[in-house]
Tab-separated table of N, CA and C in Angstrom:
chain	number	residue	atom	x	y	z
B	1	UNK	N	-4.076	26.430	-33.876
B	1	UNK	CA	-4.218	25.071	-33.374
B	1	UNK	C	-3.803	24.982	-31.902
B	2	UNK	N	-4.491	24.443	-31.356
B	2	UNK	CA	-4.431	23.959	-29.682
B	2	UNK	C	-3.729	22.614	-29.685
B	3	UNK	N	-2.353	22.672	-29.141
B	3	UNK	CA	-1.635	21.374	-29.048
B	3	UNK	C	-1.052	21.206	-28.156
B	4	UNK	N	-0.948	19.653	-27.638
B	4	UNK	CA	-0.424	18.950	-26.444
B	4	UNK	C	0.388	18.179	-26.675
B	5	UNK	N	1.649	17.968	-26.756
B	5	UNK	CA	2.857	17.556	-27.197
B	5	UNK	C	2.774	17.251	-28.468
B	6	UNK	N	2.863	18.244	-29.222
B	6	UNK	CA	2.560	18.529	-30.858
B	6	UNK	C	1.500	17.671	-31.248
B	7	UNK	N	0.662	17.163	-30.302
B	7	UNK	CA	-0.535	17.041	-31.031
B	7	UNK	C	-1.940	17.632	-30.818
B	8	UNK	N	-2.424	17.836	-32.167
B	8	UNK	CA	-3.176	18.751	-32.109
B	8	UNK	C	-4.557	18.555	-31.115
B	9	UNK	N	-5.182	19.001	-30.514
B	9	UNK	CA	-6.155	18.354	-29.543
B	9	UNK	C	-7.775	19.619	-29.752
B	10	UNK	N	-7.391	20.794	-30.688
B	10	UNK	CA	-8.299	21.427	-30.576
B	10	UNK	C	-7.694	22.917	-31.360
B	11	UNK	N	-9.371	23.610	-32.126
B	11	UNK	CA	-8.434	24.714	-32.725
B	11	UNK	C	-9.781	25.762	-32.421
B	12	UNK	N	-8.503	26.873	-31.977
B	12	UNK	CA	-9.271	28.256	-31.570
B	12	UNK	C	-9.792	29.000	-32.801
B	13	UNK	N	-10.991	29.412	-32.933
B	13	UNK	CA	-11.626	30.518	-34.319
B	13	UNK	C	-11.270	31.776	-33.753
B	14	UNK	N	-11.008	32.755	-34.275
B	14	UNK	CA	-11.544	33.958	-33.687
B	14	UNK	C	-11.770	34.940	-34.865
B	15	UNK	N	-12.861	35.091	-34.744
B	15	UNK	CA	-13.773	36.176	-36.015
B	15	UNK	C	-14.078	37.732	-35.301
B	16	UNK	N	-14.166	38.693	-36.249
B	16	UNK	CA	-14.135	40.004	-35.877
B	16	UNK	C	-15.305	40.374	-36.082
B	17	UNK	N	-15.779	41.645	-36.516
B	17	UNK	CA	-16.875	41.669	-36.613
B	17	UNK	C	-16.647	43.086	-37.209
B	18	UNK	N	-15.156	43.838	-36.963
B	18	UNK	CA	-14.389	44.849	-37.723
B	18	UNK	C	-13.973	43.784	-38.863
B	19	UNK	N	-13.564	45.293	-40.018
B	19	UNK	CA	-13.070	44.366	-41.069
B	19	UNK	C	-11.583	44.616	-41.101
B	20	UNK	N	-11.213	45.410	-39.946
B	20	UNK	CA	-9.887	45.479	-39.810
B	20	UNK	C	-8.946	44.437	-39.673
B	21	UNK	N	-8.144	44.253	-39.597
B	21	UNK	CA	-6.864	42.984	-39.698
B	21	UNK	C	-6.584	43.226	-37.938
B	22	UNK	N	-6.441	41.883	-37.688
B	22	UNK	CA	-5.782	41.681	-36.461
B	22	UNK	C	-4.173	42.135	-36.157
B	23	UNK	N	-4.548	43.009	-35.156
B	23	UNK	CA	-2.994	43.804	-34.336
B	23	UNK	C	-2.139	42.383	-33.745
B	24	UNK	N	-0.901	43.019	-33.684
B	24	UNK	CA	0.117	41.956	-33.148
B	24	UNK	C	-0.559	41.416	-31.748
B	25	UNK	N	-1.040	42.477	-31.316
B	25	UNK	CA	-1.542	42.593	-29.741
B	25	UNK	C	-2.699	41.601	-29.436
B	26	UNK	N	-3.456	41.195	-30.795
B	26	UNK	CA	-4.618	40.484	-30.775
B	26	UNK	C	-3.926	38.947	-31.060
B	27	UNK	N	-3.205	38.900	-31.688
B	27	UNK	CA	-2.423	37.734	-32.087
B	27	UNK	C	-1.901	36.908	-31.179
B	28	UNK	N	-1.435	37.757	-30.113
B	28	UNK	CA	-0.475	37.296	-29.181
B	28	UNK	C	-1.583	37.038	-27.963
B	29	UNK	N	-2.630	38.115	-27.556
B	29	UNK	CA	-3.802	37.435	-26.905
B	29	UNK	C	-4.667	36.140	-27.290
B	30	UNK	N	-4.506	35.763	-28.493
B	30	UNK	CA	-5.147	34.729	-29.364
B	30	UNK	C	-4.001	33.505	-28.900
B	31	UNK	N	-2.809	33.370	-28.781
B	31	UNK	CA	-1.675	32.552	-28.342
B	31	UNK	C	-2.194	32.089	-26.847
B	32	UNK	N	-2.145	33.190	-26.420
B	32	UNK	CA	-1.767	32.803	-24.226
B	32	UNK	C	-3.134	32.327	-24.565
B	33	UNK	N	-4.318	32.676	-25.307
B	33	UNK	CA	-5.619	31.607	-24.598
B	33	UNK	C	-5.577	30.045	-25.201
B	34	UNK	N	-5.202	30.017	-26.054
B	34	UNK	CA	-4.615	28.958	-26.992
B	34	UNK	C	-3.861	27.993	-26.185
B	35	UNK	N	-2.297	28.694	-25.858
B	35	UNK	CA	-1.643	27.953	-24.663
B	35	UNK	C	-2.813	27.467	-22.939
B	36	UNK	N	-2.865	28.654	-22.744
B	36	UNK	CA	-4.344	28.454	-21.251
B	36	UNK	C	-4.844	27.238	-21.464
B	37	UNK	N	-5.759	27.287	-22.348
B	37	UNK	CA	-6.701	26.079	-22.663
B	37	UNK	C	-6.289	25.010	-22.791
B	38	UNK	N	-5.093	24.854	-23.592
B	38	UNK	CA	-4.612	23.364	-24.081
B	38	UNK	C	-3.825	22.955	-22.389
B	39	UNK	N	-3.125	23.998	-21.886
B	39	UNK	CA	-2.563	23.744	-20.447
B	39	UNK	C	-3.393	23.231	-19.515
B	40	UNK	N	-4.916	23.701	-19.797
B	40	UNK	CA	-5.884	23.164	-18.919
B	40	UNK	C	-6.617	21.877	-19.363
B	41	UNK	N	-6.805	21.455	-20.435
B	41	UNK	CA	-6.732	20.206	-20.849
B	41	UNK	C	-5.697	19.059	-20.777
B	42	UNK	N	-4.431	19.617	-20.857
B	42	UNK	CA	-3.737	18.264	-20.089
B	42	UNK	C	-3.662	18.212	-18.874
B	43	UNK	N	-3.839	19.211	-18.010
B	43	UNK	CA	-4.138	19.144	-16.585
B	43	UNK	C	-5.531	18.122	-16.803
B	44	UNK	N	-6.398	18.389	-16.827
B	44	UNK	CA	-8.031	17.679	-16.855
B	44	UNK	C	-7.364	16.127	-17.602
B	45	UNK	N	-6.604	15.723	-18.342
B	45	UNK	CA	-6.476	14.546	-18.604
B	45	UNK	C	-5.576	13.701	-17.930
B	46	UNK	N	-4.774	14.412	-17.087
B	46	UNK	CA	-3.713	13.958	-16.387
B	46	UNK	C	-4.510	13.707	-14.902
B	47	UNK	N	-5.539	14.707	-14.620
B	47	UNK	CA	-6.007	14.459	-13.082
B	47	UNK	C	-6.964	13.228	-13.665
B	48	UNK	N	-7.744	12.881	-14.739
B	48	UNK	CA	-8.434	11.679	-14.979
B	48	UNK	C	-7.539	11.111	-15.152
B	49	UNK	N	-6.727	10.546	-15.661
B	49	UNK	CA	-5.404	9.580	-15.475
B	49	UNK	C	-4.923	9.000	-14.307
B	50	UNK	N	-4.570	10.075	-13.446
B	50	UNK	CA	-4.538	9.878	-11.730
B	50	UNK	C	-6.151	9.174	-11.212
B	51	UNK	N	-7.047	9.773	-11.173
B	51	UNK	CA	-8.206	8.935	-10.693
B	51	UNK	C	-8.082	7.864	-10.818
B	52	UNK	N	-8.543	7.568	-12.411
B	52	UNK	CA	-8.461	6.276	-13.026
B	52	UNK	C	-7.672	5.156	-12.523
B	53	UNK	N	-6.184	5.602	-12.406
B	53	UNK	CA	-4.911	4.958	-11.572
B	53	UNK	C	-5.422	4.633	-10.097
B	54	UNK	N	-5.967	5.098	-9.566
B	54	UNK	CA	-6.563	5.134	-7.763
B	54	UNK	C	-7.547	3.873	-8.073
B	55	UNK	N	-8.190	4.400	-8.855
B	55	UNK	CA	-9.674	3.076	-8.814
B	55	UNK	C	-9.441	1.773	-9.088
B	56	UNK	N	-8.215	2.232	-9.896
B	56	UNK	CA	-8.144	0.500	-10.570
B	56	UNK	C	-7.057	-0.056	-9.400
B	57	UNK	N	-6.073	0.760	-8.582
B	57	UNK	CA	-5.339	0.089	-7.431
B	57	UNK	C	-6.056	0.051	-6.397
B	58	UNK	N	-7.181	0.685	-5.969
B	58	UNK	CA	-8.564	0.233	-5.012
B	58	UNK	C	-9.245	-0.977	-5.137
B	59	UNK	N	-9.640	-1.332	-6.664
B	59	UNK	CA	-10.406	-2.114	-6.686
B	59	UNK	C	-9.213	-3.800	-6.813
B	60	UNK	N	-7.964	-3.146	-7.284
B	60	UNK	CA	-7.428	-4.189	-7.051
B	60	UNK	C	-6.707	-4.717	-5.787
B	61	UNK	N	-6.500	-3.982	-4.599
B	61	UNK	CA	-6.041	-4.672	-3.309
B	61	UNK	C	-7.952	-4.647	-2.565
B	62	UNK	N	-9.105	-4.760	-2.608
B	62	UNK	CA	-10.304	-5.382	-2.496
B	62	UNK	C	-10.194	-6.633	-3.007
B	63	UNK	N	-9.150	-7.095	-3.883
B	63	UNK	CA	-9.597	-8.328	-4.405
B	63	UNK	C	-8.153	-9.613	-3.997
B	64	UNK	N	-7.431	-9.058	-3.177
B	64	UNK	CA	-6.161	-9.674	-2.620
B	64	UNK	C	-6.628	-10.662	-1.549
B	65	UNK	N	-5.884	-11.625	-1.422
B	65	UNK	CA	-6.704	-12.416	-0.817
B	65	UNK	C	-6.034	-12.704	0.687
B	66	UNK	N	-5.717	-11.474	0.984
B	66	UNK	CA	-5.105	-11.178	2.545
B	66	UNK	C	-5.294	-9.662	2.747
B	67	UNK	N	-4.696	-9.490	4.055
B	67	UNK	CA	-4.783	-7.510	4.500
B	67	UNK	C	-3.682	-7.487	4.128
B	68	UNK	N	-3.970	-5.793	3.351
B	68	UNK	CA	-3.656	-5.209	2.458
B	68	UNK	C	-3.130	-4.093	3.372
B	69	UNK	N	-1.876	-2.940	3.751
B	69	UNK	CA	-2.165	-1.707	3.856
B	69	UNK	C	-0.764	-1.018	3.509
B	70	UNK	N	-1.311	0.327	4.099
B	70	UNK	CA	0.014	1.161	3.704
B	70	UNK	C	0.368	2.068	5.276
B	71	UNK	N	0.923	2.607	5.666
B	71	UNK	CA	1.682	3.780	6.986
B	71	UNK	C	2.350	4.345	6.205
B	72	UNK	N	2.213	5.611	6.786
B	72	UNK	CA	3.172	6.905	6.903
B	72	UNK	C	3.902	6.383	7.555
B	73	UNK	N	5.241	7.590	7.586
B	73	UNK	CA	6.265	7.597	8.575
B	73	UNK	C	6.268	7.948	9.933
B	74	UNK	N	5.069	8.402	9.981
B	74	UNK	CA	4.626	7.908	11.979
B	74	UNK	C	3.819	6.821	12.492
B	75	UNK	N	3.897	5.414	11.617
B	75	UNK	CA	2.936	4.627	11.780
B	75	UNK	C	1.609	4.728	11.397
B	76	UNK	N	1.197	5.921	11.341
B	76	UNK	CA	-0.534	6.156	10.668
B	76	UNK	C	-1.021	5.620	9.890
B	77	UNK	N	-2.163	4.467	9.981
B	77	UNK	CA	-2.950	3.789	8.698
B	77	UNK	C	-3.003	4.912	7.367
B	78	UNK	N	-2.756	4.630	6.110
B	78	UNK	CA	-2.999	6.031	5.379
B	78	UNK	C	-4.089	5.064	4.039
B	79	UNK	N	-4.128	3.636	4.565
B	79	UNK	CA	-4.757	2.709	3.546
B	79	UNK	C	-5.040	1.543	3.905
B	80	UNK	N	-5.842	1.042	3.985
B	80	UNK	CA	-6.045	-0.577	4.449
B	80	UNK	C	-7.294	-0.965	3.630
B	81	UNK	N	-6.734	-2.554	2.978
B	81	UNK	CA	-8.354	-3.209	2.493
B	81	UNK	C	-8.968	-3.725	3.549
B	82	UNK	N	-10.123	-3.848	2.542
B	82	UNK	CA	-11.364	-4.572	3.739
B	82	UNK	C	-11.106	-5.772	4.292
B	83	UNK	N	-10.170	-6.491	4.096
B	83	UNK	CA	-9.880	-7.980	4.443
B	83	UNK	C	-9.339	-6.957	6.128
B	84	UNK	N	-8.572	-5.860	5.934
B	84	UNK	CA	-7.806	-5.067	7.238
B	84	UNK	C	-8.795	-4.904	7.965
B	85	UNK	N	-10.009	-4.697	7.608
B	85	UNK	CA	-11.350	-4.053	8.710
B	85	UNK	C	-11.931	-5.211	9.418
B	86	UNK	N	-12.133	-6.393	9.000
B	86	UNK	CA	-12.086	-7.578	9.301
B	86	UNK	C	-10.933	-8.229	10.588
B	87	UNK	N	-10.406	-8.649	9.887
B	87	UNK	CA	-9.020	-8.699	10.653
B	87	UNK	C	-9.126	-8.088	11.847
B	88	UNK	N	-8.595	-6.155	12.007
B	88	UNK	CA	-9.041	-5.296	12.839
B	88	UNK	C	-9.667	-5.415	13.955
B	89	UNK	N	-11.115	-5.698	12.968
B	89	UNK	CA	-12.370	-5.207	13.452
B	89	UNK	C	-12.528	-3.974	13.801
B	90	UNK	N	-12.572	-3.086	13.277
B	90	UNK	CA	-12.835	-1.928	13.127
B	90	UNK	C	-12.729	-1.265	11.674
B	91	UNK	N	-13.707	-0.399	11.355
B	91	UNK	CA	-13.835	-0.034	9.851
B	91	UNK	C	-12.540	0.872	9.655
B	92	UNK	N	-12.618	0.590	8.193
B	92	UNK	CA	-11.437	1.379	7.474
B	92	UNK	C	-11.464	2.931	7.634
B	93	UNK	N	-12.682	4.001	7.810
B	93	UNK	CA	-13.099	4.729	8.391
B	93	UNK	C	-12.225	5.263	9.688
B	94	UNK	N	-12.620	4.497	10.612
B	94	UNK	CA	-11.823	4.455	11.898
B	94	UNK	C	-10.350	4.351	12.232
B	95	UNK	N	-9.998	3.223	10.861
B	95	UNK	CA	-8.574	3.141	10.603
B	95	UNK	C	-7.698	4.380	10.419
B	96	UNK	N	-8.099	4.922	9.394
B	96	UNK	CA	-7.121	5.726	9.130
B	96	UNK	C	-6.640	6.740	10.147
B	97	UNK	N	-5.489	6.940	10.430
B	97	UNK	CA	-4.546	7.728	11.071
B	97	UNK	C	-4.456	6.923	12.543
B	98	UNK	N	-5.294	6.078	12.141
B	98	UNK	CA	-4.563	5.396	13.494
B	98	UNK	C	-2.886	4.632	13.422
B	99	UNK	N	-2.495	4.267	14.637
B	99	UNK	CA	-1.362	3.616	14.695
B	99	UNK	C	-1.580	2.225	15.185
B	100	UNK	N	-0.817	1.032	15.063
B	100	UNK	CA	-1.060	-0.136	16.361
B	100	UNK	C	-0.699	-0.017	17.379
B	101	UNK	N	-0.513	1.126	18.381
B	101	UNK	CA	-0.095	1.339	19.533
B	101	UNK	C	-1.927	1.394	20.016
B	102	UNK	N	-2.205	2.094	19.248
B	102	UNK	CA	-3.881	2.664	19.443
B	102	UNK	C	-4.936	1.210	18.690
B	103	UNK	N	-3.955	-0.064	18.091
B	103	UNK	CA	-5.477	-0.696	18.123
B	103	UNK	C	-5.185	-1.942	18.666
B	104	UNK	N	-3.782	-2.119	18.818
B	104	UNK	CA	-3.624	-3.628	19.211
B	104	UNK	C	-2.734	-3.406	20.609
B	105	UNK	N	-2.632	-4.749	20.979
B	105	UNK	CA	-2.099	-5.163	22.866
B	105	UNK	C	-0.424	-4.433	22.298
B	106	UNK	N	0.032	-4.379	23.481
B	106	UNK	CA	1.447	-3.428	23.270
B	106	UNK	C	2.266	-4.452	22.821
B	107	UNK	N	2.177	-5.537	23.142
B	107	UNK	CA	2.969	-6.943	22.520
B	107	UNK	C	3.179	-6.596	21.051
B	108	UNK	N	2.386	-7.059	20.664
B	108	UNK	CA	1.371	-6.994	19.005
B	108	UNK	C	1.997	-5.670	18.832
B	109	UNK	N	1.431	-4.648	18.839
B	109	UNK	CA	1.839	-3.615	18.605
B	109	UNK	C	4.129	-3.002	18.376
B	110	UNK	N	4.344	-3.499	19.404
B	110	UNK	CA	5.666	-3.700	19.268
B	110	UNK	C	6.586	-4.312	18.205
B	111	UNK	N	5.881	-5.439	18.189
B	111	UNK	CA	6.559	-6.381	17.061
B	111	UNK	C	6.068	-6.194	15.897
B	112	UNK	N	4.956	-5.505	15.670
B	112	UNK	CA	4.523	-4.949	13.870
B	112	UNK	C	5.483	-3.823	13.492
B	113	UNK	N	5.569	-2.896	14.415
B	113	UNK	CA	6.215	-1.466	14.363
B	113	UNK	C	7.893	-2.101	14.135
B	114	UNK	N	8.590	-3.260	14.917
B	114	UNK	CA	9.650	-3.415	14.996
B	114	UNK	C	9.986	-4.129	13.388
B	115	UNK	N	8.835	-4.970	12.825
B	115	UNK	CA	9.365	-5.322	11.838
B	115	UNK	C	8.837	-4.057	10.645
B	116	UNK	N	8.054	-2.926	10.593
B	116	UNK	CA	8.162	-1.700	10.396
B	116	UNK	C	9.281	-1.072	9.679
B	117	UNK	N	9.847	-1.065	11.003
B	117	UNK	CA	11.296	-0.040	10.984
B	117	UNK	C	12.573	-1.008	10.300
B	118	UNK	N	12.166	-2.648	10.416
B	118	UNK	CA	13.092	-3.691	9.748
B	118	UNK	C	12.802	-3.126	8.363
B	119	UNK	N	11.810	-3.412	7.951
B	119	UNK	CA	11.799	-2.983	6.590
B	119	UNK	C	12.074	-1.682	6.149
B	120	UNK	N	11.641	-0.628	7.025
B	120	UNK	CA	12.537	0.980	6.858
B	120	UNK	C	13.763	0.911	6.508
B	121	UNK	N	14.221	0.438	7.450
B	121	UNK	CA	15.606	0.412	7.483
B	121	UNK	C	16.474	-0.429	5.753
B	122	UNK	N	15.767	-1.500	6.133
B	122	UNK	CA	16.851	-2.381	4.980
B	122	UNK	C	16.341	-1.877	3.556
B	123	UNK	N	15.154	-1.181	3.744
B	123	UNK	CA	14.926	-0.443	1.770
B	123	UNK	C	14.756	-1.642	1.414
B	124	UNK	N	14.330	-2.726	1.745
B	124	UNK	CA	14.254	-4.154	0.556
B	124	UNK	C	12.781	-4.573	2.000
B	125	UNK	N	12.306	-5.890	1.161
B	125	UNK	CA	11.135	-6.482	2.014
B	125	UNK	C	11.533	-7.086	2.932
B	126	UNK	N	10.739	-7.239	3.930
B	126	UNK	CA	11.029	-7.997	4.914
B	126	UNK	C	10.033	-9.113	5.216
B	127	UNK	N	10.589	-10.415	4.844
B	127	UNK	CA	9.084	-11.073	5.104
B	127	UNK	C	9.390	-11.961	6.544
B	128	UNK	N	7.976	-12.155	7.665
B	128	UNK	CA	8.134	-12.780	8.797
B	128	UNK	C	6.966	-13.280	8.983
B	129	UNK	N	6.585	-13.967	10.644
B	129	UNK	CA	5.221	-14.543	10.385
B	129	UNK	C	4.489	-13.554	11.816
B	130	UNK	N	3.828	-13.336	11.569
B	130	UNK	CA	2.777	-12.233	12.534
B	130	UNK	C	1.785	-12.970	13.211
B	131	UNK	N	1.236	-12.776	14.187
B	131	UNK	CA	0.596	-13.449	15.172
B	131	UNK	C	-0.684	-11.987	15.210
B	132	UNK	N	-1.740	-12.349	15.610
B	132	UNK	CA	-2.613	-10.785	15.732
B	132	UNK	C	-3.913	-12.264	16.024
B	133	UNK	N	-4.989	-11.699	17.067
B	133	UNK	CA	-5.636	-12.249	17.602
B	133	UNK	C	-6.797	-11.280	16.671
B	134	UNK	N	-7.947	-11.968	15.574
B	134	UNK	CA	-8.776	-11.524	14.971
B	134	UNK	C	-9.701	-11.220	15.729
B	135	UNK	N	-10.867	-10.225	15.222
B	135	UNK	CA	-12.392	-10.072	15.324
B	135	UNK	C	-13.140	-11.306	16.059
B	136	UNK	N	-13.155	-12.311	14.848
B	136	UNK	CA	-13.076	-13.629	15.182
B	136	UNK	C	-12.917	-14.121	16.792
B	137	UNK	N	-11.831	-13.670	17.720
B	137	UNK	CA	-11.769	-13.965	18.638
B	137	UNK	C	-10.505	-15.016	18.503
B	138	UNK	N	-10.502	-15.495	17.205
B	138	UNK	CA	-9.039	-16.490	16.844
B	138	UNK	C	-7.687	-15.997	17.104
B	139	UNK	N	-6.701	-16.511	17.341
B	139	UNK	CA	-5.583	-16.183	17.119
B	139	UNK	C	-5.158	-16.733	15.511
B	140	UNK	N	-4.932	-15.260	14.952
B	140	UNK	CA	-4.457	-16.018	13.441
B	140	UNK	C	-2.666	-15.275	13.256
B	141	UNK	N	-2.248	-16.893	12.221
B	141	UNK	CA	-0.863	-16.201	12.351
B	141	UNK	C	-0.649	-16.553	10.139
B	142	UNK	N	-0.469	-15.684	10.145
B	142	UNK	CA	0.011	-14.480	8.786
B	142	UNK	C	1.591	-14.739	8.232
B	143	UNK	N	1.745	-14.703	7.255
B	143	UNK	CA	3.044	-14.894	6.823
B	143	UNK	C	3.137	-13.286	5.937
B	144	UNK	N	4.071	-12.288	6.668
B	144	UNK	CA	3.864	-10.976	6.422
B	144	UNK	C	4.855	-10.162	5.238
B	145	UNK	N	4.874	-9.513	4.739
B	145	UNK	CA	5.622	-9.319	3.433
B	145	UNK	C	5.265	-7.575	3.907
B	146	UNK	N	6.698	-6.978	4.497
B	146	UNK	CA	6.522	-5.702	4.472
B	146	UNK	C	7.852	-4.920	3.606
B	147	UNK	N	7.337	-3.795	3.149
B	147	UNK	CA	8.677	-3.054	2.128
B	147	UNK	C	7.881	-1.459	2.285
B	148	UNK	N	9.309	-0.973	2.205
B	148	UNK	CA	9.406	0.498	1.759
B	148	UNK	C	8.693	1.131	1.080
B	149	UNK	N	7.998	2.390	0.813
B	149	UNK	CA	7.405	2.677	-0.611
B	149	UNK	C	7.824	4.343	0.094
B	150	UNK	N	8.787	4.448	-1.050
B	150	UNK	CA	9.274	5.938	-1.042
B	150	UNK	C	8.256	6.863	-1.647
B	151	UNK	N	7.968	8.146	-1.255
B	151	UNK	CA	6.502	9.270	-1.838
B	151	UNK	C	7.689	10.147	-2.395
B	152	UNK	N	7.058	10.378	-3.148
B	152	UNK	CA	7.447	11.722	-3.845
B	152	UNK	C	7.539	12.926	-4.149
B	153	UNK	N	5.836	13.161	-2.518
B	153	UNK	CA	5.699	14.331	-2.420
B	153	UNK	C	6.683	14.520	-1.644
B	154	UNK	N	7.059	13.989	-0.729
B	154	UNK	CA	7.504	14.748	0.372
B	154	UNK	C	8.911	13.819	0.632
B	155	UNK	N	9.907	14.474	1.656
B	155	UNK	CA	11.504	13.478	1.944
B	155	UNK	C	10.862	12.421	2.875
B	156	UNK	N	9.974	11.404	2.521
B	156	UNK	CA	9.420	10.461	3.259
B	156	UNK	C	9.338	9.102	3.045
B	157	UNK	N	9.429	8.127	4.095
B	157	UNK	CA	9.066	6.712	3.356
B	157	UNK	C	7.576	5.934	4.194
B	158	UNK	N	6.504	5.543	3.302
B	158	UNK	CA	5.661	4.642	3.505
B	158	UNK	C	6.165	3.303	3.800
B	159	UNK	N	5.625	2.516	4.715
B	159	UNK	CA	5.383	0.941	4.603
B	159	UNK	C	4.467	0.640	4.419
B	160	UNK	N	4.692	-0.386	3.323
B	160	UNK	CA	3.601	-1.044	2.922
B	160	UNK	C	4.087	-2.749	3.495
B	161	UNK	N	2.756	-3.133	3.305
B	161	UNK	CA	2.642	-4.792	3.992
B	161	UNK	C	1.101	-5.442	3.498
B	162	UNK	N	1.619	-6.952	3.204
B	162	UNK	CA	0.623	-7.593	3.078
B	162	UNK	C	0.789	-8.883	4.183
B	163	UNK	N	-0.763	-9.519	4.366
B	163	UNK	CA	-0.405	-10.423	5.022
B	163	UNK	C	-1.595	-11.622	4.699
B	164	UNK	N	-1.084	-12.730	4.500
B	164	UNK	CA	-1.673	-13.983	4.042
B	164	UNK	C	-1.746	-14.971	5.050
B	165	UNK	N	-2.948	-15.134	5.619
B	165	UNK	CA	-3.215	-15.943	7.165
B	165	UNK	C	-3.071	-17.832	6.334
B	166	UNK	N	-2.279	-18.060	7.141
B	166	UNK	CA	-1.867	-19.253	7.303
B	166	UNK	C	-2.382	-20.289	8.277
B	167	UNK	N	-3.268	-19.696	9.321
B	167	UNK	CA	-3.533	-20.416	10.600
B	167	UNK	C	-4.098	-21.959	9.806
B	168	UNK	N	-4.405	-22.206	9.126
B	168	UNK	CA	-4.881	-23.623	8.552
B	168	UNK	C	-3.933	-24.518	8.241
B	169	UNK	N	-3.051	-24.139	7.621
B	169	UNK	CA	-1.363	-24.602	7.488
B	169	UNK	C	-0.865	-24.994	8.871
B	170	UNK	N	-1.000	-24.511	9.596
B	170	UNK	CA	-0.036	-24.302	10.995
B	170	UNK	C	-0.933	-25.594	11.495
C-alpha cells in the first residue's frame, strides 16, 4: 500500500513472471518505489494546494475596492492589483521591481517609503492618509493601511498596504 499520512492513496502490484519467491532485496526495492511515489504525490498535491492558494488570493485583491500591493525589503513592487496600474498608470508588468523613487515625484516618494519603514519598524499597521496625484491627472488622497508581512523564505520583511481613495469625502 502507498500511503500519505497513513492514508492509503494507492497500491503497488508487482508480479513475476519467475515462479520464484521474492528476495529480501526485491522487497525492499518494492518499499523505496512505494515510498518515491507516494513522496511524489504529496509533493504534486501540496504544489496544487499552493497554486490553488495564489489564484484564489489573486482573484481576491482584483476584487478590493482600492490599491492593493506588497514590497520587498528594498522597496521593490513584488505585487500590485489592477486598481495599482490605474492609480500608477503604468501596468503591473512594468511595476514589478520597481520602487517609488523610480515612479513617483521625490515628495511622494519620500513619504510612502517613510511611512514604509513606520510600519517596518512598529511590526503592527500603520494607518495614515496619502496624497499621490493619479493617471487621471487628479490629486487623490487615500486613507492608507500599511503592515509588516514577515516571509519565510528568507530573514526578511514585506510591506504590505492598502489604500481606499477618499477624495469624495474630503
Amino acid at each position: 500500500p502507498m500511503k500519505i499520512n497513513s492514508n492509503v492513496v494507492g497500491v503497488l502490484n508487482v508480479e513475476s513472471q519467475n515462479q520464484n519467491a521474492f528476495t529480501e532485496n526485491d522487497e525492499r526495492l518494492a518499499g523505496t518505489v512505494v515510498d518515491l511515489v507516494g513522496n511524489a504525490l504529496q509533493r504534486l498535491r501540496h504544489e496544487r494546494a499552493a497554486k490553488e492558494s495564489e489564484q484564489y488570493f489573486a482573484l481576491f485583491m482584483q476584487h478590493l475596492p482600492g490599491i492593493a500591493w506588497i514590497k520587498d525589503d528594498r522597496g521593490r513592487y513584488v505585487f500590485a492589483n489592477a486598481r495599482a496600474e490605474e492609480a500608477f498608470g503604468i501596468s503591473l508588468s512594468q511595476l514589478a521591481g520597481k520602487t517609488d523613487d523610480e515612479l513617483f515625484t521625490a515628495e511622494t516618494a519620500a513619504l510612502f517609503k517613510d511611512n514604509d519603514a513606520r510600519a517596518l519598524k512598529s511590526g503592527s499597521e500603520v494607518q495614515t492618509i496619502e496624497v499621490l496625484k493619479h493617471n487621471d491627472g487628479l490629486v487623490h488622497h487615500s486613507i492608507v493601511s500599511k503592515f509588516s508581512l514577515p516571509s519565510s523564505l528568507r530573514d526578511s520583511l514585506f510591506v504590505g498596504g492598502v489604500a481606499i481613495d477618499i477624495t469624495e469625502h474630503k
